[in-house]
mmCIF file of C-alpha atoms and ligand atoms in Angstrom:
data_model
loop_
_atom_site.group_PDB
_atom_site.id
_atom_site.type_symbol
_atom_site.label_atom_id
_atom_site.label_comp_id
_atom_site.label_asym_id
_atom_site.label_seq_id
_atom_site.Cartn_x
_atom_site.Cartn_y
_atom_site.Cartn_z
ATOM 1 C CA TYR A 11 105.772 -14.269 -32.405
ATOM 2 C CA LYS A 12 102.491 -12.408 -32.142
ATOM 3 C CA ASN A 13 103.945 -9.605 -34.363
ATOM 4 C CA ASN A 14 105.058 -12.226 -36.918
ATOM 5 C CA ILE A 15 101.567 -13.797 -37.104
ATOM 6 C CA ILE A 16 100.042 -10.303 -37.729
ATOM 7 C CA ARG A 17 102.646 -9.609 -40.319
ATOM 8 C CA THR A 18 102.057 -12.917 -42.165
ATOM 9 C CA ARG A 19 98.230 -12.291 -42.022
ATOM 10 C CA SER A 20 98.649 -8.775 -43.515
ATOM 11 C CA ASN A 21 100.944 -10.154 -46.314
ATOM 12 C CA GLN A 22 98.273 -12.813 -47.075
ATOM 13 C CA LEU A 23 95.594 -10.210 -47.260
ATOM 14 C CA LEU A 24 97.720 -7.892 -49.412
ATOM 15 C CA GLU A 25 98.321 -10.756 -51.796
ATOM 16 C CA GLU A 26 94.670 -11.646 -51.924
ATOM 17 C CA LYS A 27 93.935 -7.989 -52.653
ATOM 18 C CA ASN A 28 96.507 -7.880 -55.534
ATOM 19 C CA LYS A 29 95.197 -11.025 -57.088
ATOM 20 C CA GLU A 30 91.555 -9.540 -57.115
ATOM 21 C CA LEU A 31 93.075 -6.298 -58.591
ATOM 22 C CA ILE A 32 94.742 -8.274 -61.468
ATOM 23 C CA LEU A 33 91.491 -10.371 -62.090
ATOM 24 C CA ALA A 34 89.548 -7.241 -62.260
ATOM 25 C CA LYS A 35 91.989 -5.574 -64.696
ATOM 26 C CA GLU A 36 92.019 -8.657 -66.846
ATOM 27 C CA LYS A 37 88.152 -8.555 -66.834
ATOM 28 C CA ALA A 38 88.107 -4.881 -67.816
ATOM 29 C CA GLU A 39 90.648 -5.434 -70.607
ATOM 30 C CA LYS A 40 88.501 -8.500 -72.068
ATOM 31 C CA ALA A 41 85.286 -6.305 -71.928
ATOM 32 C CA SER A 42 87.065 -3.543 -73.732
ATOM 33 C CA ASN A 43 88.553 -5.709 -76.305
ATOM 34 C CA ALA A 44 85.083 -7.242 -76.836
ATOM 35 C CA ARG A 45 83.714 -3.744 -77.367
ATOM 36 C CA THR A 46 86.410 -2.843 -79.793
ATOM 37 C CA GLU A 47 85.841 -5.871 -81.613
ATOM 38 C CA PHE A 48 82.090 -5.513 -81.744
ATOM 39 C CA LEU A 49 82.337 -1.757 -82.815
ATOM 40 C CA SER A 50 84.842 -2.547 -85.533
ATOM 41 C CA THR A 51 82.743 -5.584 -86.961
ATOM 42 C CA VAL A 52 79.477 -3.601 -86.926
ATOM 43 C CA SER A 53 81.110 -0.431 -88.558
ATOM 44 C CA HIS A 54 82.695 -2.607 -91.333
ATOM 45 C CA GLU A 55 79.456 -4.270 -92.006
ATOM 46 C CA LEU A 56 77.567 -0.868 -92.224
ATOM 47 C CA ARG A 57 80.215 0.629 -94.579
ATOM 48 C CA THR A 58 79.732 -1.595 -97.539
ATOM 49 C CA PRO A 59 75.928 -1.197 -98.127
ATOM 50 C CA LEU A 60 76.407 2.511 -97.289
ATOM 51 C CA ASN A 61 78.873 2.742 -100.114
ATOM 52 C CA ALA A 62 76.381 1.299 -102.389
ATOM 53 C CA ILE A 63 73.785 3.791 -101.078
ATOM 54 C CA ASN A 64 75.925 6.779 -101.594
ATOM 55 C CA GLY A 65 77.080 5.423 -105.182
ATOM 56 C CA ILE A 66 73.556 5.125 -106.251
ATOM 57 C CA ALA A 67 72.436 8.586 -104.817
ATOM 58 C CA HIS A 68 75.481 10.151 -106.635
ATOM 59 C CA LEU A 69 74.548 8.297 -109.972
ATOM 60 C CA LEU A 70 70.871 9.533 -109.713
ATOM 61 C CA LEU A 71 71.819 12.943 -109.037
ATOM 62 C CA GLU A 72 74.047 13.041 -111.911
ATOM 63 C CA ASP A 73 71.352 11.673 -114.284
ATOM 64 C CA LYS A 74 69.426 15.199 -114.236
ATOM 65 C CA PRO A 75 66.584 14.225 -111.939
ATOM 66 C CA LYS A 76 63.234 15.896 -111.822
ATOM 67 C CA LYS A 77 63.108 19.059 -109.674
ATOM 68 C CA SER A 78 60.622 17.258 -107.250
ATOM 69 C CA GLN A 79 63.015 14.383 -106.945
ATOM 70 C CA MET A 80 66.240 16.482 -106.410
ATOM 71 C CA HIS A 81 65.398 17.451 -102.834
ATOM 72 C CA TYR A 82 64.957 13.860 -101.781
ATOM 73 C CA LEU A 83 68.096 12.734 -103.581
ATOM 74 C CA GLU A 84 70.202 15.486 -101.940
ATOM 75 C CA SER A 85 68.873 14.668 -98.556
ATOM 76 C CA LEU A 86 69.667 10.926 -99.208
ATOM 77 C CA GLN A 87 73.164 11.862 -100.220
ATOM 78 C CA PHE A 88 73.619 14.164 -97.193
ATOM 79 C CA SER A 89 72.464 11.531 -94.886
ATOM 80 C CA GLY A 90 74.708 8.801 -96.600
ATOM 81 C CA ASN A 91 77.611 11.009 -96.193
ATOM 82 C CA TYR A 92 77.029 11.878 -92.518
ATOM 83 C CA LEU A 93 76.748 8.245 -91.723
ATOM 84 C CA THR A 94 80.018 7.311 -93.745
ATOM 85 C CA ASN A 95 81.746 10.048 -91.729
ATOM 86 C CA PHE A 96 80.359 8.827 -88.405
ATOM 87 C CA ILE A 97 81.406 5.229 -89.089
ATOM 88 C CA ASN A 98 84.888 6.276 -90.266
ATOM 89 C CA ASP A 99 85.406 8.284 -87.148
ATOM 90 C CA ILE A 100 84.191 5.447 -84.953
ATOM 91 C CA LEU A 101 86.714 3.042 -86.780
ATOM 92 C CA GLU A 102 89.477 5.715 -86.323
ATOM 93 C CA ILE A 103 88.902 6.086 -82.626
ATOM 94 C CA ASN A 104 88.761 2.366 -82.136
ATOM 95 C CA LYS A 105 91.844 1.837 -84.048
ATOM 96 C CA ILE A 106 93.781 4.374 -81.696
ATOM 97 C CA ASP A 107 92.245 2.930 -78.559
ATOM 98 C CA SER A 108 93.056 -0.470 -79.436
ATOM 99 C CA LYS A 109 96.661 0.669 -80.198
ATOM 100 C CA LYS A 110 96.513 -0.461 -83.769
ATOM 101 C CA ALA A 111 97.113 2.755 -85.125
ATOM 102 C CA GLU A 112 100.600 2.666 -86.493
ATOM 103 C CA ILE A 113 102.848 5.646 -86.365
ATOM 104 C CA GLU A 114 104.745 6.305 -89.573
ATOM 105 C CA ASN A 115 108.104 7.890 -89.846
ATOM 106 C CA ILE A 116 108.290 9.544 -93.239
ATOM 107 C CA ASN A 117 110.570 12.132 -94.640
ATOM 108 C CA PHE A 118 108.140 14.841 -95.863
ATOM 109 C CA ASN A 119 108.039 18.586 -96.790
ATOM 110 C CA LEU A 120 106.036 20.571 -94.082
ATOM 111 C CA LYS A 121 105.518 23.489 -96.626
ATOM 112 C CA GLN A 122 104.108 21.257 -99.180
ATOM 113 C CA LEU A 123 101.595 19.544 -96.653
ATOM 114 C CA LEU A 124 100.402 22.860 -95.454
ATOM 115 C CA GLU A 125 99.896 24.163 -98.923
ATOM 116 C CA ASN A 126 97.950 21.062 -100.010
ATOM 117 C CA ILE A 127 95.592 21.652 -96.889
ATOM 118 C CA GLN A 128 95.105 25.066 -97.905
ATOM 119 C CA SER A 129 94.115 24.544 -101.388
ATOM 120 C CA SER A 130 91.853 21.613 -100.287
ATOM 121 C CA LEU A 131 90.016 23.989 -97.855
ATOM 122 C CA LYS A 132 89.873 27.121 -100.086
ATOM 123 C CA GLU A 133 86.298 26.534 -101.103
ATOM 124 C CA LEU A 134 84.973 26.156 -97.730
ATOM 125 C CA ALA A 135 86.892 29.313 -96.613
ATOM 126 C CA SER A 136 85.353 31.422 -99.419
ATOM 127 C CA ASP A 137 81.790 29.892 -98.640
ATOM 128 C CA ASN A 138 81.983 31.211 -95.157
ATOM 129 C CA LYS A 139 83.571 34.391 -96.363
ATOM 130 C CA ASN A 140 86.515 33.840 -94.155
ATOM 131 C CA ASP A 141 89.936 35.461 -94.371
ATOM 132 C CA PHE A 142 92.149 32.342 -94.280
ATOM 133 C CA SER A 143 95.818 32.648 -93.864
ATOM 134 C CA LEU A 144 98.668 30.107 -93.220
ATOM 135 C CA THR A 145 102.091 31.031 -92.048
ATOM 136 C CA ILE A 146 105.043 28.818 -91.914
ATOM 137 C CA ASP A 147 108.201 29.999 -89.970
ATOM 138 C CA SER A 148 111.261 29.891 -92.264
ATOM 139 C CA ASP A 149 113.381 28.440 -89.445
ATOM 140 C CA ILE A 150 111.556 25.270 -89.616
ATOM 141 C CA PRO A 151 113.696 22.703 -91.671
ATOM 142 C CA ASP A 152 112.148 22.070 -95.210
ATOM 143 C CA TYR A 153 112.087 18.385 -94.432
ATOM 144 C CA LEU A 154 111.013 16.512 -91.272
ATOM 145 C CA ILE A 155 110.680 13.020 -90.416
ATOM 146 C CA GLY A 156 107.256 11.969 -88.850
ATOM 147 C CA ASP A 157 103.673 11.112 -89.642
ATOM 148 C CA PRO A 158 102.389 13.558 -92.239
ATOM 149 C CA THR A 159 99.118 11.631 -92.626
ATOM 150 C CA LYS A 160 98.286 12.038 -88.883
ATOM 151 C CA LEU A 161 99.376 15.706 -88.906
ATOM 152 C CA SER A 162 97.334 16.400 -91.924
ATOM 153 C CA GLN A 163 94.207 14.795 -90.158
ATOM 154 C CA ILE A 164 94.590 16.772 -86.872
ATOM 155 C CA LEU A 165 95.105 20.104 -88.795
ATOM 156 C CA MET A 166 92.228 19.369 -91.295
ATOM 157 C CA ASN A 167 89.884 18.602 -88.425
ATOM 158 C CA LEU A 168 90.929 21.851 -86.699
ATOM 159 C CA ILE A 169 90.898 24.092 -89.523
ATOM 160 C CA ASN A 170 87.467 22.597 -90.778
ATOM 161 C CA ASN A 171 86.066 23.483 -87.346
ATOM 162 C CA ALA A 172 87.625 26.912 -87.294
ATOM 163 C CA LEU A 173 86.025 27.600 -90.724
ATOM 164 C CA LYS A 174 82.635 26.072 -89.810
ATOM 165 C CA PHE A 175 82.342 28.118 -86.701
ATOM 166 C CA THR A 176 83.487 31.472 -87.987
ATOM 167 C CA HIS A 177 81.575 33.581 -90.485
ATOM 168 C CA GLU A 178 83.077 36.481 -92.138
ATOM 169 C CA GLY A 179 85.945 36.302 -89.817
ATOM 170 C CA LYS A 180 89.580 35.295 -89.624
ATOM 171 C CA VAL A 181 91.092 31.907 -89.445
ATOM 172 C CA MET A 182 94.867 31.568 -89.121
ATOM 173 C CA VAL A 183 97.135 28.706 -89.105
ATOM 174 C CA ILE A 184 100.483 29.366 -87.564
ATOM 175 C CA SER A 185 103.456 27.075 -87.405
ATOM 176 C CA LYS A 186 106.689 28.031 -85.462
ATOM 177 C CA LEU A 187 109.878 26.345 -84.609
ATOM 178 C CA ASP A 188 110.343 26.023 -80.953
ATOM 179 C CA THR A 189 113.477 24.197 -80.452
ATOM 180 C CA LEU A 190 116.136 22.714 -82.789
ATOM 181 C CA LYS A 191 118.486 20.408 -81.028
ATOM 182 C CA ASP A 192 120.538 17.191 -81.786
ATOM 183 C CA GLU A 193 118.606 16.829 -85.138
ATOM 184 C CA GLN A 194 115.243 16.984 -83.479
ATOM 185 C CA ALA A 195 112.852 19.813 -84.283
ATOM 186 C CA PHE A 196 109.958 20.703 -82.004
ATOM 187 C CA VAL A 197 107.271 22.546 -84.004
ATOM 188 C CA TYR A 198 104.389 24.437 -82.516
ATOM 189 C CA PHE A 199 101.145 24.583 -84.460
ATOM 190 C CA GLU A 200 98.146 26.870 -83.606
ATOM 191 C CA VAL A 201 94.743 27.055 -85.504
ATOM 192 C CA LYS A 202 93.158 30.460 -84.413
ATOM 193 C CA ASP A 203 89.903 31.869 -85.356
ATOM 194 C CA SER A 204 87.739 34.919 -84.617
ATOM 195 C CA GLY A 205 84.530 32.854 -84.587
ATOM 196 C CA ILE A 206 81.695 32.019 -82.124
ATOM 197 C CA GLY A 207 84.002 30.810 -79.351
ATOM 198 C CA ILE A 208 83.246 28.108 -76.764
ATOM 199 C CA PRO A 209 81.704 28.764 -73.278
ATOM 200 C CA GLU A 210 83.977 28.247 -70.338
ATOM 201 C CA ASP A 211 82.127 25.270 -68.889
ATOM 202 C CA LYS A 212 82.511 23.526 -72.215
ATOM 203 C CA LEU A 213 86.248 24.012 -72.552
ATOM 204 C CA GLU A 214 87.083 20.588 -71.008
ATOM 205 C CA THR A 215 84.259 18.659 -72.468
ATOM 206 C CA VAL A 216 84.519 19.531 -76.073
ATOM 207 C CA PHE A 217 87.137 16.842 -76.371
ATOM 208 C CA ASP A 218 84.898 14.002 -75.195
ATOM 209 C CA SER A 219 82.963 12.137 -77.786
ATOM 210 C CA PHE A 220 79.653 13.363 -79.010
ATOM 211 C CA SER A 221 80.122 16.489 -76.961
ATOM 212 C CA GLN A 222 77.975 18.895 -79.185
ATOM 213 C CA GLY A 223 74.849 20.570 -77.524
ATOM 214 C CA SER A 224 72.594 18.158 -79.347
ATOM 215 C CA VAL A 225 73.630 14.713 -80.814
ATOM 216 C CA GLY A 226 72.773 13.422 -84.262
ATOM 217 C CA ILE A 227 72.305 14.562 -87.771
ATOM 218 C CA ASN A 228 70.033 17.577 -87.002
ATOM 219 C CA ARG A 229 72.694 19.731 -85.403
ATOM 220 C CA LYS A 230 72.861 23.219 -86.566
ATOM 221 C CA TYR A 231 76.564 22.933 -87.666
ATOM 222 C CA GLY A 232 76.519 19.270 -88.729
ATOM 223 C CA GLY A 233 79.484 17.077 -87.896
ATOM 224 C CA THR A 234 79.729 14.050 -85.738
ATOM 225 C CA GLY A 235 81.031 15.345 -82.379
ATOM 226 C CA LEU A 236 83.957 13.051 -82.723
ATOM 227 C CA GLY A 237 86.485 15.310 -84.477
ATOM 228 C CA LEU A 238 88.164 16.726 -81.450
ATOM 229 C CA THR A 239 88.102 13.365 -79.717
ATOM 230 C CA ILE A 240 90.305 12.207 -82.698
ATOM 231 C CA VAL A 241 92.433 15.309 -82.783
ATOM 232 C CA LYS A 242 93.235 14.958 -78.984
ATOM 233 C CA LYS A 243 94.131 11.194 -79.371
ATOM 234 C CA LEU A 244 96.214 11.697 -82.490
ATOM 235 C CA VAL A 245 98.165 14.638 -80.945
ATOM 236 C CA GLY A 246 98.689 12.431 -77.928
ATOM 237 C CA ILE A 247 100.180 9.318 -79.674
ATOM 238 C CA LEU A 248 102.318 11.651 -81.753
ATOM 239 C CA GLY A 249 103.898 12.961 -78.460
ATOM 240 C CA GLY A 250 102.045 16.283 -77.887
ATOM 241 C CA GLU A 251 99.293 17.727 -75.974
ATOM 242 C CA ILE A 252 96.516 19.795 -77.207
ATOM 243 C CA LYS A 253 95.672 23.127 -75.674
ATOM 244 C CA LEU A 254 92.543 25.101 -75.986
ATOM 245 C CA GLU A 255 91.755 28.866 -75.237
ATOM 246 C CA SER A 256 88.448 30.315 -76.244
ATOM 247 C CA VAL A 257 86.160 33.341 -75.373
ATOM 248 C CA VAL A 258 82.592 33.442 -76.589
ATOM 249 C CA ASN A 259 82.056 35.768 -79.591
ATOM 250 C CA ILE A 260 85.912 36.549 -79.712
ATOM 251 C CA GLY A 261 87.290 33.393 -80.908
ATOM 252 C CA SER A 262 89.161 30.135 -80.230
ATOM 253 C CA SER A 263 92.720 28.982 -80.390
ATOM 254 C CA PHE A 264 93.724 25.270 -80.496
ATOM 255 C CA SER A 265 97.593 24.663 -80.224
ATOM 256 C CA PHE A 266 100.084 21.847 -79.883
ATOM 257 C CA GLU A 267 103.716 21.007 -80.097
ATOM 258 C CA LEU A 268 105.132 18.042 -81.828
ATOM 259 C CA PRO A 269 108.630 16.511 -81.986
ATOM 260 C CA PHE A 270 110.171 15.677 -85.475
ATOM 261 C CA LYS A 271 113.491 14.368 -86.523
ATOM 262 C CA VAL A 272 115.173 16.714 -89.122
ATOM 263 C CA GLY A 273 114.705 15.097 -92.641
ATOM 264 C CA GLU A 274 116.702 15.412 -95.706
ATOM 265 C CA LYS A 275 115.759 16.666 -99.191
ATOM 266 C CA PRO A 276 115.265 13.498 -101.253
ATOM 267 C CA ILE A 277 117.695 12.793 -104.081
ATOM 268 C CA LYS A 278 116.015 12.616 -107.435
ATOM 269 C CA VAL A 279 117.136 9.569 -109.250
ATOM 270 C CA GLU A 280 117.339 10.274 -112.972
ATOM 271 C CA LYS A 281 115.861 7.365 -115.053
ATOM 272 C CA LYS A 282 118.171 6.512 -117.727
ATOM 273 C CA PRO A 283 116.537 5.137 -120.885
ATOM 274 C CA ILE A 284 117.346 1.477 -121.479
ATOM 275 C CA THR A 285 119.704 1.306 -124.385
HETATM 276 P P1 ADP B 314 81.900 18.375 -84.421
HETATM 277 O O1 ADP B 314 82.413 19.665 -85.019
HETATM 278 O O2 ADP B 314 81.606 17.352 -85.414
HETATM 279 O O3 ADP B 314 80.604 18.552 -83.757
HETATM 280 P P2 ADP B 314 84.064 18.265 -82.772
HETATM 281 O O4 ADP B 314 84.483 17.168 -81.866
HETATM 282 O O5 ADP B 314 85.046 18.649 -83.914
HETATM 283 O O6 ADP B 314 82.722 17.765 -83.373
HETATM 284 O O7 ADP B 314 83.785 19.486 -81.978
HETATM 285 C C1 ADP B 314 82.988 19.423 -80.685
HETATM 286 C C2 ADP B 314 82.306 20.671 -80.359
HETATM 287 O O8 ADP B 314 83.356 21.642 -80.070
HETATM 288 C C3 ADP B 314 81.609 21.461 -81.631
HETATM 289 O O9 ADP B 314 80.384 20.904 -81.956
HETATM 290 C C4 ADP B 314 81.546 22.922 -81.165
HETATM 291 O O10 ADP B 314 80.464 23.036 -80.365
HETATM 292 C C5 ADP B 314 82.898 23.064 -80.497
HETATM 293 N N1 ADP B 314 83.990 23.566 -81.403
HETATM 294 C C6 ADP B 314 84.976 22.891 -81.997
HETATM 295 N N2 ADP B 314 85.620 23.705 -82.612
HETATM 296 C C7 ADP B 314 85.396 25.015 -82.496
HETATM 297 C C8 ADP B 314 85.647 26.329 -82.966
HETATM 298 N N3 ADP B 314 86.764 26.521 -83.656
HETATM 299 N N4 ADP B 314 84.804 27.375 -82.544
HETATM 300 C C9 ADP B 314 83.813 27.083 -81.670
HETATM 301 N N5 ADP B 314 83.446 25.883 -81.345
HETATM 302 C C10 ADP B 314 84.057 24.983 -81.582
#
């Protein structure tokens, strides 16, 4: 009888604890939703006037300004672009965190995607005098089904960083087929550079938000400090995990593997003239 009383009492205590935990979880979720909504509203509100500022700065710069004004206008344009990128990054993180980021399943050509990235970054590579190469394993099926937009975003962020933190060195993008089974292709991607590298004690924290040495617009290398946060989250929602290896003054390697369904070459539909 005594044992039964003790058991009932401990069950009651457990139930109370569970209720408390559920309430605390609900409270935390509400707070998190409120934060997401607040950030989203503020960011959207800031974006509209910023677009106007950027547009006007661009127009004034096109209008052959006086030399004395040129410097101020360029500074205005730089700051405007920085803030726009910053706001876009915050909105992107918010979208992923609030699980509003939709994952697409589109039939796409990986070779084409990589070539597009290469041509859009050519200028930056030659500005930094970097030897930029991109290799695609011929075993990877030409067409894959997945989210090409998010994959481009991940690779663009990583390659941009590699080019930014490497001067007169090598930047390599490698893609390899890991496994091909049951119409599923696991593709390995690596962005490797021979740049400044990352100190060992920072290898974990570079993926945290605002994880640069200094915060703000006056950073030596520019950037918002949110790029790798977005990369890690995007790789995660696509079913992979980002890995980083780096040695100071030798270089860095960011790699990840993603699953895709094997796609098909789209059939071209010839348009017949209406007779
Ligand atoms: P951002 O580049 O905007 O500062 P990121 O989140 O992309 O922000 O990167 C965070 C930090 O990680 C960078 O500021 C830099 O210190 C370090 N980092 C990222 N990529 C590289 C790289 N390829 N080589 C050296 N350092 C890097």
